[in-house]
Amino acid sequence: MQVPHLQRISAAFLICWLLLATGSIYGQSWTISGSVVDAAGGPIAGVDLDLVDPLSPTTVIPISGDTSAIDGSFLLTINTTIPVGNYILQFEPTTAHLADEIDITLNGNLDIGAHALASGWLITGTVIDSAGAPVSGVDIDIRGDQAGWLDLVGDNTNAVGQFSVAIPAIIDEYRITFADTAADASVFPIENDLGLLFGSTDMGFVEMPTAHTLSGVVVDEDGVPLPGIDMNLYDAAGTTMDIFNDDTNLQGQFNVLVPEGTWTVRHRDVTPVPGIERVNHEISDLQVLANMDLGTIVLPRGYHVQGTVAGSAGELISGADFDAAYTSTGQSIYLSADTSDVTGSFDLLLPEGNLILEIDPPLAGPVRVSRRIQLTIAPVSPVNIGQILLEDGVTVSGSFVDGQGNPVPSVDVEFYLFSSGQIYETLHENGNQAGSFSANVPANDYNLTFTPPVTSGLGSLFLENVDCYAATSFGTLVMNPAATLSGVVTSAGMGLEGIQVTATDSTSGSTPPWGMTTTLADGSYVLQLTEGDWTVTATAPAGTGLSEDRKST
């Protein structure tokens, strides 16, 4: 009967010995005690302690009593089962002391004695967005000119946007960065210069610009995704804004965080395939007020189009500006080199297809007329299209106000050749938001029409047979309220169809293009004019035997 008993004891002893030898799991509530002190031996209260398994550093080992008391003492209780072995005990102070950690070996209760933390300086503050709301979860990093990047503990803002990080008490020039690392980041990263520090610093409120994500995909002319395409951001002054993670991935996709505001967004190929150049893509004046999907952006293969720009006497023109667009859609094409050089030469990178090319003269120098030409670009590079002529011109200008002297913006300005009545296709001639206009046209006699927006409630203005052989300014042109003239032309009480009705300005004697119409089947007519004195004439077709009728209104 004793042999089996001895066998059971030996087996139990062997199992215990194997557990001890292999460091396998034991059931226990081991404690770790000690105190946290400063360099002078004074207690440090409120230090947070954590126990970490170096083989699984992201796994939290549950403990209680993990904060040092007012006298610096602590008594940790391990609230789970862990194997005998080596662990890391971490100290995270909330005071101006540096975080620390020590290696410990656990096989039962452990007293580490007094552990001293080095003194440091606290950098504190509160992070808010552009609307003044606190931002939580913002990652904070600090670097010194001499020390480089610092190891920080507790380097994220809390639920109310506050942060407090300790750095070594070393005089140095420091910079601090703030970044929202969340997948749905709502603020843009910033970097602030802390300058030369001599002690703890409270930064107060730190504002991070409200930000949104621009996403999309970049492809070539055949719809094939393009990886490694760089995105750039420019403000209204053309200054580049530093953005991060702004290249397309292997699938041609991009997701870029940008500050809220109005931006020019440009995509460009910075690592082209040898022998293949791509036309950059640009979106101007993009208002970013929320996350936006820019859709599919095409960077087509580009071909070099070369030539020269000259004036009426054959003189080569430097500084002529080029713009391009697709004929079918009017979509602008970004030109990386868009001006003629000192020899009047240009070299444009354009995509294949039917395009409109606009050439504007330099602002300085003789007055010349802008020009548009149609181009069909073949997949050949380079191609020389020869010389582009910019005619000499004169400047015609003026400004628009209503009857109260208020500027009238966005007036449509059109020039018609007086000799033929044919419209002359001017460029950049319309009134701006301030109510002014300035157009360069070839010297000639013109009829001009000025049409304000319909929403203005103002009528159009007509100037007939204007001599434009030198710089001409109309000064201030008053736009009168719109008026509707209607009536019925009859004979013997019956409405007459097809009668020409003409309204002539009684002051100038001119009939504007909108001052003529013909009567409908019931003899009625409607003319849109301006308030003022008009002479209205009804003229019957020849052979009807009806006499002309004229009235003033």
Coordinates of C-alpha atoms in Angstrom, one line a residue:
M1 CA 0.0 0.0 0.0
Q2 CA 2.9 2.4 0.5
V3 CA 4.4 2.1 -2.9
P4 CA 1.6 3.8 -4.7
H5 CA 1.5 6.5 -2.1
L6 CA 5.2 7.1 -2.6
Q7 CA 4.7 7.1 -6.4
R8 CA 2.0 9.8 -6.0
I9 CA 4.3 12.0 -3.9
S10 CA 7.2 11.6 -6.3
A11 CA 5.0 12.5 -9.2
A12 CA 3.7 15.6 -7.4
F13 CA 7.2 16.6 -6.5
L14 CA 8.3 16.1 -10.1
I15 CA 5.4 18.3 -11.5
C16 CA 6.3 21.1 -9.0
W17 CA 10.0 20.9 -9.9
L18 CA 9.1 21.1 -13.6
L19 CA 6.8 24.1 -13.0
L20 CA 9.6 25.9 -11.1
A21 CA 12.2 25.0 -13.6
T22 CA 10.3 26.1 -16.6
G23 CA 8.8 29.3 -15.0
S24 CA 5.3 28.2 -15.7
I25 CA 2.2 29.9 -14.3
Y26 CA 1.5 29.9 -10.6
G27 CA -1.6 31.1 -8.9
Q28 CA -0.6 34.0 -6.5
S29 CA -1.2 37.6 -5.4
W30 CA 2.4 38.8 -5.2
T31 CA 3.1 42.3 -4.1
I32 CA 5.7 44.9 -5.1
S33 CA 6.5 47.5 -2.6
G34 CA 8.9 50.5 -2.3
S35 CA 8.9 54.3 -2.6
V36 CA 9.5 57.0 -5.2
V37 CA 11.8 59.8 -4.2
D38 CA 13.5 62.7 -5.9
A39 CA 17.3 63.3 -6.1
A40 CA 17.4 64.7 -2.6
G41 CA 15.4 61.8 -1.1
G42 CA 12.2 63.7 -0.8
P43 CA 8.9 61.7 -1.6
I44 CA 7.2 62.0 -4.9
A45 CA 3.4 61.5 -4.7
G46 CA 1.0 60.6 -7.6
V47 CA 3.5 58.6 -9.6
D48 CA 1.7 56.1 -11.8
L49 CA 3.3 52.6 -11.9
D50 CA 2.8 49.9 -14.5
L51 CA 4.1 46.3 -14.7
V52 CA 5.0 45.1 -18.2
D53 CA 6.1 41.8 -19.6
P54 CA 9.0 42.5 -21.9
L55 CA 8.0 39.5 -24.1
S56 CA 4.5 41.1 -24.6
P57 CA 5.0 44.9 -24.0
T58 CA 1.5 45.8 -25.2
T59 CA -0.3 43.5 -22.8
V60 CA -1.4 45.2 -19.6
I61 CA -0.7 43.2 -16.4
P62 CA -3.6 44.0 -14.0
I63 CA -2.4 45.5 -10.7
S64 CA -3.9 47.6 -7.9
G65 CA -2.3 50.2 -5.6
D66 CA -0.5 51.6 -8.7
T67 CA -0.1 55.2 -7.5
S68 CA 2.5 56.4 -5.0
A69 CA 1.1 57.9 -1.8
I70 CA 1.8 61.4 -0.4
D71 CA 4.9 59.9 1.3
G72 CA 6.1 58.4 -2.0
S73 CA 5.4 54.8 -0.9
F74 CA 3.5 52.3 -2.9
L75 CA 2.3 48.7 -2.5
L76 CA 1.3 47.0 -5.8
T77 CA -0.8 43.8 -5.8
I78 CA -0.7 41.7 -9.0
N79 CA -4.3 40.7 -9.8
T80 CA -3.7 37.9 -12.2
T81 CA -1.5 34.8 -12.6
I82 CA 1.9 35.4 -14.1
P83 CA 5.0 33.1 -14.5
V84 CA 8.1 33.5 -12.5
G85 CA 10.6 35.6 -14.5
N86 CA 11.8 39.1 -15.6
Y87 CA 9.5 42.1 -15.8
I88 CA 9.7 45.9 -16.3
L89 CA 8.4 48.3 -13.6
Q90 CA 7.5 51.7 -15.1
F91 CA 7.3 55.0 -13.3
E92 CA 5.2 57.9 -14.8
P93 CA 5.2 61.0 -12.6
T94 CA 2.8 63.9 -13.0
T95 CA 5.3 66.3 -11.4
A96 CA 8.5 67.8 -12.9
H97 CA 10.4 64.6 -12.8
L98 CA 11.4 62.3 -15.6
A99 CA 9.7 59.0 -16.3
D100 CA 11.8 55.9 -15.7
E101 CA 11.7 52.1 -15.7
I102 CA 13.6 49.3 -14.0
D103 CA 14.1 45.6 -14.7
I104 CA 12.9 43.3 -11.9
T105 CA 12.7 39.5 -11.3
L106 CA 9.5 38.1 -9.8
N107 CA 9.2 34.8 -8.0
G108 CA 7.3 36.1 -5.0
N109 CA 6.8 39.4 -3.1
L110 CA 9.4 42.0 -3.9
D111 CA 10.5 45.2 -2.1
I112 CA 12.6 47.5 -4.4
G113 CA 13.3 50.0 -1.8
A114 CA 13.5 53.7 -2.7
H115 CA 13.7 54.6 -6.4
A116 CA 14.9 58.1 -7.3
L117 CA 13.5 60.0 -10.3
A118 CA 15.6 62.6 -12.0
S119 CA 14.3 66.2 -11.9
G120 CA 13.0 67.7 -15.1
W121 CA 10.9 70.5 -16.6
L122 CA 7.2 70.3 -17.3
I123 CA 5.8 71.5 -20.7
T124 CA 2.0 72.0 -20.2
G125 CA -0.9 73.5 -22.1
T126 CA -4.3 72.8 -23.8
V127 CA -4.8 72.0 -27.4
I128 CA -7.9 73.5 -29.2
D129 CA -9.1 73.6 -32.7
S130 CA -10.0 76.7 -34.8
A131 CA -13.4 76.9 -33.2
G132 CA -11.8 76.8 -29.7
A133 CA -13.0 73.3 -28.9
P134 CA -10.5 71.0 -27.0
V135 CA -8.9 68.2 -29.0
S136 CA -8.1 64.9 -27.3
G137 CA -5.6 62.2 -28.4
V138 CA -3.1 64.6 -30.0
D139 CA 0.4 63.2 -30.0
I140 CA 3.2 65.5 -28.7
D141 CA 6.9 65.3 -29.6
I142 CA 9.7 67.5 -28.6
R143 CA 13.2 67.8 -29.9
G144 CA 16.2 69.8 -28.8
D145 CA 18.9 71.3 -31.0
Q146 CA 21.5 69.4 -29.1
A147 CA 19.6 66.5 -27.6
G148 CA 17.5 65.5 -30.6
W149 CA 14.1 63.9 -30.2
L150 CA 13.2 63.2 -26.6
D151 CA 11.6 60.1 -25.1
L152 CA 8.3 61.4 -23.6
V153 CA 5.8 59.7 -21.4
G154 CA 2.1 60.8 -21.3
D155 CA 2.6 62.6 -24.5
N156 CA -1.0 62.7 -25.6
T157 CA -3.7 65.3 -24.8
N158 CA -6.5 64.1 -22.4
A159 CA -10.2 64.2 -22.9
V160 CA -10.2 68.0 -22.3
G161 CA -7.2 68.7 -24.6
Q162 CA -4.7 69.1 -21.8
F163 CA -1.1 67.9 -21.8
S164 CA 1.8 67.7 -19.4
V165 CA 5.1 66.2 -20.4
A166 CA 8.4 66.2 -18.6
I167 CA 11.8 66.8 -20.3
P168 CA 15.3 66.7 -19.0
A169 CA 16.3 69.9 -17.1
I170 CA 18.9 70.8 -19.7
I171 CA 19.1 74.3 -21.2
D172 CA 18.6 74.0 -24.9
E173 CA 16.6 75.3 -27.9
Y174 CA 13.5 73.2 -28.2
R175 CA 10.7 72.7 -30.7
I176 CA 7.4 70.9 -30.1
T177 CA 5.1 69.2 -32.6
F178 CA 1.4 68.4 -32.3
A179 CA -0.2 65.7 -34.5
D180 CA -3.7 64.1 -34.5
T181 CA -2.8 60.5 -35.3
A182 CA -6.4 59.2 -35.4
A183 CA -7.7 57.7 -38.6
D184 CA -10.4 60.4 -38.7
A185 CA -8.0 63.3 -37.8
S186 CA -9.8 66.6 -37.4
V187 CA -6.9 69.1 -36.9
F188 CA -3.8 69.8 -38.9
P189 CA -0.3 69.0 -37.5
I190 CA 1.7 72.1 -36.3
E191 CA 5.2 72.7 -34.9
N192 CA 6.0 75.5 -32.5
D193 CA 9.3 77.0 -31.5
L194 CA 9.7 76.8 -27.7
G195 CA 13.0 78.7 -27.9
L196 CA 15.7 78.5 -25.3
L197 CA 14.2 76.9 -22.1
F198 CA 15.5 77.4 -18.6
G199 CA 12.6 75.7 -16.7
S200 CA 9.0 74.5 -16.9
T201 CA 6.8 76.2 -19.4
D202 CA 3.1 76.6 -19.7
M203 CA 2.1 77.1 -23.4
G204 CA -1.5 78.1 -22.6
F205 CA -3.8 77.4 -25.4
V206 CA -2.3 75.8 -28.5
E207 CA -4.5 76.2 -31.6
M208 CA -4.3 73.5 -34.3
P209 CA -6.1 74.4 -37.5
T210 CA -9.3 72.5 -38.2
A211 CA -8.6 70.1 -41.0
H212 CA -10.3 67.8 -43.5
T213 CA -9.3 64.9 -45.7
L214 CA -9.0 65.2 -49.5
S215 CA -9.2 61.8 -51.2
G216 CA -9.3 60.4 -54.7
V217 CA -7.4 58.3 -57.2
V218 CA -4.8 59.4 -59.9
V219 CA -4.7 57.5 -63.2
D220 CA -3.0 57.9 -66.6
E221 CA -4.8 58.6 -69.9
D222 CA -5.8 54.9 -70.1
G223 CA -7.2 54.7 -66.6
V224 CA -4.3 52.8 -65.1
P225 CA -3.6 53.9 -61.5
L226 CA -0.4 55.9 -60.9
P227 CA 1.5 55.3 -57.6
G228 CA 3.9 57.8 -56.1
I229 CA 2.1 60.9 -57.4
D230 CA 2.9 63.9 -55.2
M231 CA 0.2 66.3 -54.0
N232 CA 1.0 70.0 -53.4
L233 CA -1.1 72.7 -51.7
Y234 CA -0.8 76.4 -52.3
D235 CA -2.5 79.4 -50.7
A236 CA -3.9 82.5 -52.5
A237 CA -0.4 84.0 -52.6
G238 CA 1.1 80.9 -54.1
T239 CA 2.9 79.9 -51.0
T240 CA 3.3 76.2 -50.5
M241 CA 1.7 74.6 -47.5
D242 CA 3.6 71.6 -46.0
I243 CA 1.4 68.6 -46.0
F244 CA 2.1 65.0 -45.0
N245 CA 1.7 61.5 -46.4
D246 CA 0.7 63.2 -49.7
D247 CA 1.8 60.5 -52.3
T248 CA -0.6 58.1 -54.0
N249 CA -0.3 54.4 -52.9
L250 CA 0.2 51.4 -55.2
Q251 CA -3.5 51.7 -56.3
G252 CA -3.1 55.4 -57.1
Q253 CA -5.2 56.4 -54.1
F254 CA -4.5 59.4 -51.9
N255 CA -5.9 60.5 -48.5
V256 CA -4.4 63.8 -47.4
L257 CA -5.2 65.9 -44.4
V258 CA -5.3 69.6 -45.3
P259 CA -6.3 72.7 -43.2
E260 CA -9.7 74.2 -43.7
G261 CA -9.7 77.0 -46.2
T262 CA -9.4 77.8 -49.9
W263 CA -6.5 76.2 -51.7
T264 CA -4.9 75.4 -55.0
V265 CA -4.3 71.6 -55.2
R266 CA -1.8 70.2 -57.6
H267 CA -0.8 66.6 -58.4
R268 CA 2.5 65.9 -60.2
D269 CA 4.7 63.0 -61.2
V270 CA 8.0 63.5 -59.3
T271 CA 9.5 60.2 -60.3
P272 CA 8.6 59.7 -64.0
V273 CA 9.2 56.7 -66.0
P274 CA 12.2 57.5 -68.3
G275 CA 11.0 58.9 -71.6
I276 CA 7.5 59.6 -70.3
E277 CA 6.4 63.0 -69.0
R278 CA 3.0 63.6 -67.5
V279 CA 1.0 66.8 -67.5
N280 CA 0.3 68.0 -63.9
H281 CA -3.2 68.4 -62.7
E282 CA -4.4 71.5 -60.8
I283 CA -7.6 72.5 -59.1
S284 CA -7.7 76.2 -58.3
D285 CA -9.6 78.0 -55.5
L286 CA -10.9 74.8 -53.9
Q287 CA -12.9 75.5 -50.8
V288 CA -12.2 72.8 -48.3
L289 CA -14.9 73.0 -45.6
A290 CA -15.4 69.2 -45.1
N291 CA -13.9 65.9 -46.1
M292 CA -13.9 65.8 -49.9
D293 CA -13.6 63.1 -52.6
L294 CA -11.9 64.7 -55.6
G295 CA -12.8 61.6 -57.7
T296 CA -10.6 60.4 -60.5
I297 CA -7.7 62.7 -61.5
V298 CA -6.0 62.1 -64.9
L299 CA -2.4 62.8 -65.5
P300 CA -2.0 62.2 -69.2
R301 CA 1.2 61.8 -71.1
G302 CA 2.6 65.1 -72.3
Y303 CA 4.2 66.2 -75.5
H304 CA 6.4 69.2 -76.1
V305 CA 4.9 72.0 -78.2
Q306 CA 7.3 74.7 -79.2
G307 CA 7.4 78.0 -81.1
T308 CA 7.8 81.8 -80.6
V309 CA 5.6 84.8 -79.9
A310 CA 6.0 88.0 -81.9
G311 CA 4.4 91.5 -82.2
S312 CA 2.9 93.2 -85.3
A313 CA 6.4 94.3 -86.5
G314 CA 7.9 90.9 -86.0
E315 CA 9.5 91.8 -82.7
L316 CA 9.9 88.8 -80.4
I317 CA 7.9 89.0 -77.2
S318 CA 9.3 87.9 -73.8
G319 CA 6.9 87.1 -70.9
A320 CA 3.8 86.2 -72.9
D321 CA 1.6 84.1 -70.7
F322 CA 0.0 80.8 -71.9
D323 CA -3.2 79.0 -70.8
A324 CA -4.6 75.8 -72.2
A325 CA -7.9 74.0 -72.0
Y326 CA -9.6 71.0 -73.6
T327 CA -11.9 72.1 -76.5
S328 CA -14.7 69.7 -75.7
T329 CA -15.0 70.4 -71.9
G330 CA -13.3 73.7 -71.3
Q331 CA -11.3 72.0 -68.5
S332 CA -8.1 73.9 -67.8
I333 CA -4.8 72.2 -68.4
Y334 CA -1.9 73.0 -66.0
L335 CA 1.2 74.3 -67.7
S336 CA 4.4 74.0 -65.7
A337 CA 6.3 76.4 -68.0
D338 CA 3.7 79.0 -69.2
T339 CA 5.7 82.0 -70.4
S340 CA 7.9 82.9 -73.4
D341 CA 11.5 83.4 -72.6
V342 CA 13.8 86.3 -73.4
T343 CA 14.0 85.2 -77.1
G344 CA 10.2 84.9 -77.4
S345 CA 10.4 81.1 -77.4
F346 CA 8.1 78.8 -75.5
D347 CA 8.1 75.1 -74.7
L348 CA 4.8 73.7 -73.5
L349 CA 4.0 70.2 -72.2
L350 CA 0.5 69.4 -73.5
P351 CA -1.7 66.3 -73.7
E352 CA -2.8 64.7 -76.9
G353 CA -6.1 65.9 -78.3
N354 CA -8.0 69.0 -79.4
L355 CA -7.1 72.0 -77.3
I356 CA -7.6 75.8 -76.9
L357 CA -4.4 77.7 -76.4
E358 CA -4.7 81.3 -75.0
I359 CA -1.7 83.7 -75.3
D360 CA -1.8 86.9 -73.2
P361 CA 0.8 89.7 -73.7
P362 CA 3.0 90.7 -70.8
L363 CA 1.5 93.4 -68.6
A364 CA 4.4 95.8 -69.2
G365 CA 5.3 97.2 -72.5
P366 CA 3.3 98.0 -75.6
V367 CA -0.4 97.3 -75.7
R368 CA -1.1 94.0 -77.5
V369 CA -4.2 91.9 -78.0
S370 CA -4.6 88.5 -76.4
R371 CA -5.3 85.6 -78.7
R372 CA -6.9 82.2 -78.7
I373 CA -6.0 79.4 -81.2
Q374 CA -7.2 75.9 -81.7
L375 CA -4.6 73.1 -81.6
T376 CA -4.7 69.4 -82.3
I377 CA -1.9 67.7 -80.4
A378 CA -0.6 64.4 -81.9
P379 CA 1.4 61.9 -79.8
V380 CA 4.7 63.3 -81.1
S381 CA 7.3 65.3 -79.3
P382 CA 8.6 67.9 -79.8
V383 CA 6.4 69.7 -82.4
N384 CA 7.1 73.3 -83.5
I385 CA 4.0 75.3 -84.3
G386 CA 5.9 78.3 -85.6
Q387 CA 5.3 81.9 -84.7
I388 CA 2.2 83.3 -82.9
L389 CA 1.4 86.9 -83.7
L390 CA -0.1 89.2 -81.0
E391 CA -1.6 92.3 -82.7
D392 CA -1.0 95.8 -81.5
G393 CA -4.0 97.2 -79.7
V394 CA -5.6 100.0 -77.7
T395 CA -7.0 99.9 -74.2
V396 CA -10.7 100.6 -73.7
S397 CA -11.8 101.0 -70.1
G398 CA -14.4 102.3 -67.8
S399 CA -16.5 101.5 -64.7
F400 CA -20.2 100.9 -64.0
V401 CA -22.5 102.3 -61.3
D402 CA -26.2 102.3 -60.7
G403 CA -28.4 105.4 -60.2
Q404 CA -27.2 105.7 -56.5
G405 CA -23.5 105.5 -57.4
N406 CA -23.0 101.9 -56.3
P407 CA -20.6 99.8 -58.3
V408 CA -22.2 97.2 -60.6
P409 CA -20.1 94.1 -60.7
S410 CA -19.7 91.4 -63.4
V411 CA -21.0 93.4 -66.3
D412 CA -20.7 91.5 -69.6
V413 CA -18.8 93.6 -72.2
E414 CA -19.0 92.9 -75.9
F415 CA -17.4 94.6 -78.9
Y416 CA -19.0 94.6 -82.4
L417 CA -17.2 95.9 -85.5
F418 CA -19.2 99.0 -86.6
S419 CA -18.5 98.3 -90.3
S420 CA -20.0 94.8 -90.3
G421 CA -21.8 94.3 -87.0
Q422 CA -19.7 91.2 -86.4
I423 CA -18.8 90.5 -82.9
Y424 CA -15.1 90.8 -82.0
E425 CA -14.0 88.0 -79.7
T426 CA -12.2 89.9 -76.9
L427 CA -10.6 88.3 -73.9
H428 CA -10.7 89.5 -70.3
E429 CA -13.0 92.3 -71.2
N430 CA -15.8 91.9 -68.6
G431 CA -16.3 94.0 -65.6
N432 CA -14.8 92.8 -62.3
Q433 CA -16.4 92.7 -58.9
A434 CA -15.5 96.3 -58.3
G435 CA -17.4 97.4 -61.4
S436 CA -14.4 98.2 -63.6
F437 CA -13.4 96.9 -67.0
S438 CA -10.4 97.1 -69.2
A439 CA -10.0 95.5 -72.6
N440 CA -7.3 95.5 -75.3
V441 CA -8.6 95.5 -78.8
P442 CA -7.3 96.3 -82.3
A443 CA -7.8 100.0 -83.3
N444 CA -11.2 100.3 -85.0
D445 CA -14.7 101.6 -84.8
Y446 CA -16.9 99.6 -82.5
N447 CA -20.4 99.2 -81.2
L448 CA -20.3 98.2 -77.5
T449 CA -22.9 96.5 -75.3
F450 CA -22.8 96.4 -71.5
T451 CA -25.1 93.8 -69.9
P452 CA -25.4 93.6 -66.1
P453 CA -26.4 90.4 -64.3
V454 CA -30.2 89.8 -64.5
T455 CA -30.3 89.8 -60.7
S456 CA -29.2 93.4 -60.6
G457 CA -32.5 94.7 -61.9
L458 CA -30.6 96.9 -64.3
G459 CA -31.0 97.2 -68.1
S460 CA -28.3 96.9 -70.7
L461 CA -26.4 99.9 -72.1
F462 CA -25.5 100.4 -75.8
L463 CA -22.8 102.7 -77.3
E464 CA -22.8 103.0 -81.1
N465 CA -19.9 103.8 -83.5
V466 CA -17.2 104.5 -80.9
D467 CA -13.8 105.5 -82.3
C468 CA -11.1 103.3 -80.6
Y469 CA -7.8 104.4 -82.2
A470 CA -6.1 105.4 -79.0
A471 CA -6.5 104.6 -75.3
T472 CA -10.2 105.2 -74.6
S473 CA -11.8 105.6 -71.2
F474 CA -15.6 106.0 -70.8
G475 CA -15.2 107.0 -67.2
T476 CA -18.2 106.1 -65.1
L477 CA -21.1 104.6 -67.0
V478 CA -24.5 104.8 -65.2
M479 CA -26.7 101.7 -65.6
N480 CA -30.4 102.5 -65.5
P481 CA -33.1 100.2 -64.1
A482 CA -34.6 97.7 -66.5
A483 CA -38.0 98.4 -68.1
T484 CA -40.4 96.4 -70.2
L485 CA -42.1 98.0 -73.2
S486 CA -45.1 96.0 -74.6
G487 CA -48.1 96.7 -76.8
V488 CA -50.2 95.5 -79.7
V489 CA -50.0 96.7 -83.3
T490 CA -53.5 96.7 -85.0
S491 CA -55.2 97.8 -88.1
A492 CA -59.0 98.2 -88.2
G493 CA -59.1 96.7 -84.8
M494 CA -57.3 93.5 -85.8
G495 CA -53.8 92.4 -84.5
L496 CA -51.1 92.4 -87.1
E497 CA -48.5 89.7 -87.2
G498 CA -44.9 90.2 -88.5
I499 CA -44.7 93.9 -88.0
Q500 CA -41.2 95.1 -87.2
V501 CA -41.1 97.1 -83.9
T502 CA -38.0 99.3 -83.3
A503 CA -37.2 101.3 -80.2
T504 CA -34.7 104.1 -80.6
D505 CA -33.0 106.0 -77.8
S506 CA -34.4 109.5 -78.1
T507 CA -31.2 111.0 -76.6
S508 CA -28.5 109.2 -78.6
G509 CA -30.6 108.2 -81.7
S510 CA -29.2 104.7 -81.4
T511 CA -31.1 101.4 -81.6
P512 CA -29.5 98.7 -79.4
P513 CA -29.5 95.1 -80.6
W514 CA -32.3 94.3 -78.1
G515 CA -34.4 97.2 -79.4
M516 CA -35.9 95.4 -82.4
T517 CA -38.6 92.6 -82.5
T518 CA -41.6 91.5 -84.6
T519 CA -45.2 91.1 -83.5
L520 CA -46.7 87.8 -82.8
A521 CA -49.9 86.4 -84.3
D522 CA -52.1 88.6 -82.2
G523 CA -50.1 91.7 -82.9
S524 CA -48.4 91.8 -79.5
Y525 CA -44.7 92.6 -78.8
V526 CA -42.4 92.9 -75.8
L527 CA -39.1 94.7 -75.6
Q528 CA -36.7 94.7 -72.7
L529 CA -35.2 98.3 -72.4
T530 CA -34.1 100.7 -69.7
E531 CA -35.9 103.5 -68.1
G532 CA -35.8 106.6 -70.3
D533 CA -37.2 108.3 -73.4
W534 CA -37.7 106.0 -76.5
T535 CA -39.2 106.4 -79.9
V536 CA -41.1 103.3 -81.0
T537 CA -41.6 102.7 -84.7
A538 CA -43.9 100.0 -86.2
T539 CA -43.0 99.2 -89.8
A540 CA -45.1 96.8 -92.0
P541 CA -43.4 94.6 -94.7
A542 CA -43.2 96.2 -98.2
G543 CA -46.3 95.6 -100.3
T544 CA -48.8 95.5 -97.5
G545 CA -50.0 99.0 -98.1
L546 CA -49.8 99.8 -94.4
S547 CA -48.1 103.1 -93.4
E548 CA -45.3 103.4 -90.8
D549 CA -46.4 104.4 -87.3
R550 CA -44.1 106.2 -84.8
K551 CA -44.7 107.1 -81.2
S552 CA -42.6 108.5 -78.3
T553 CA -42.7 106.9 -74.9

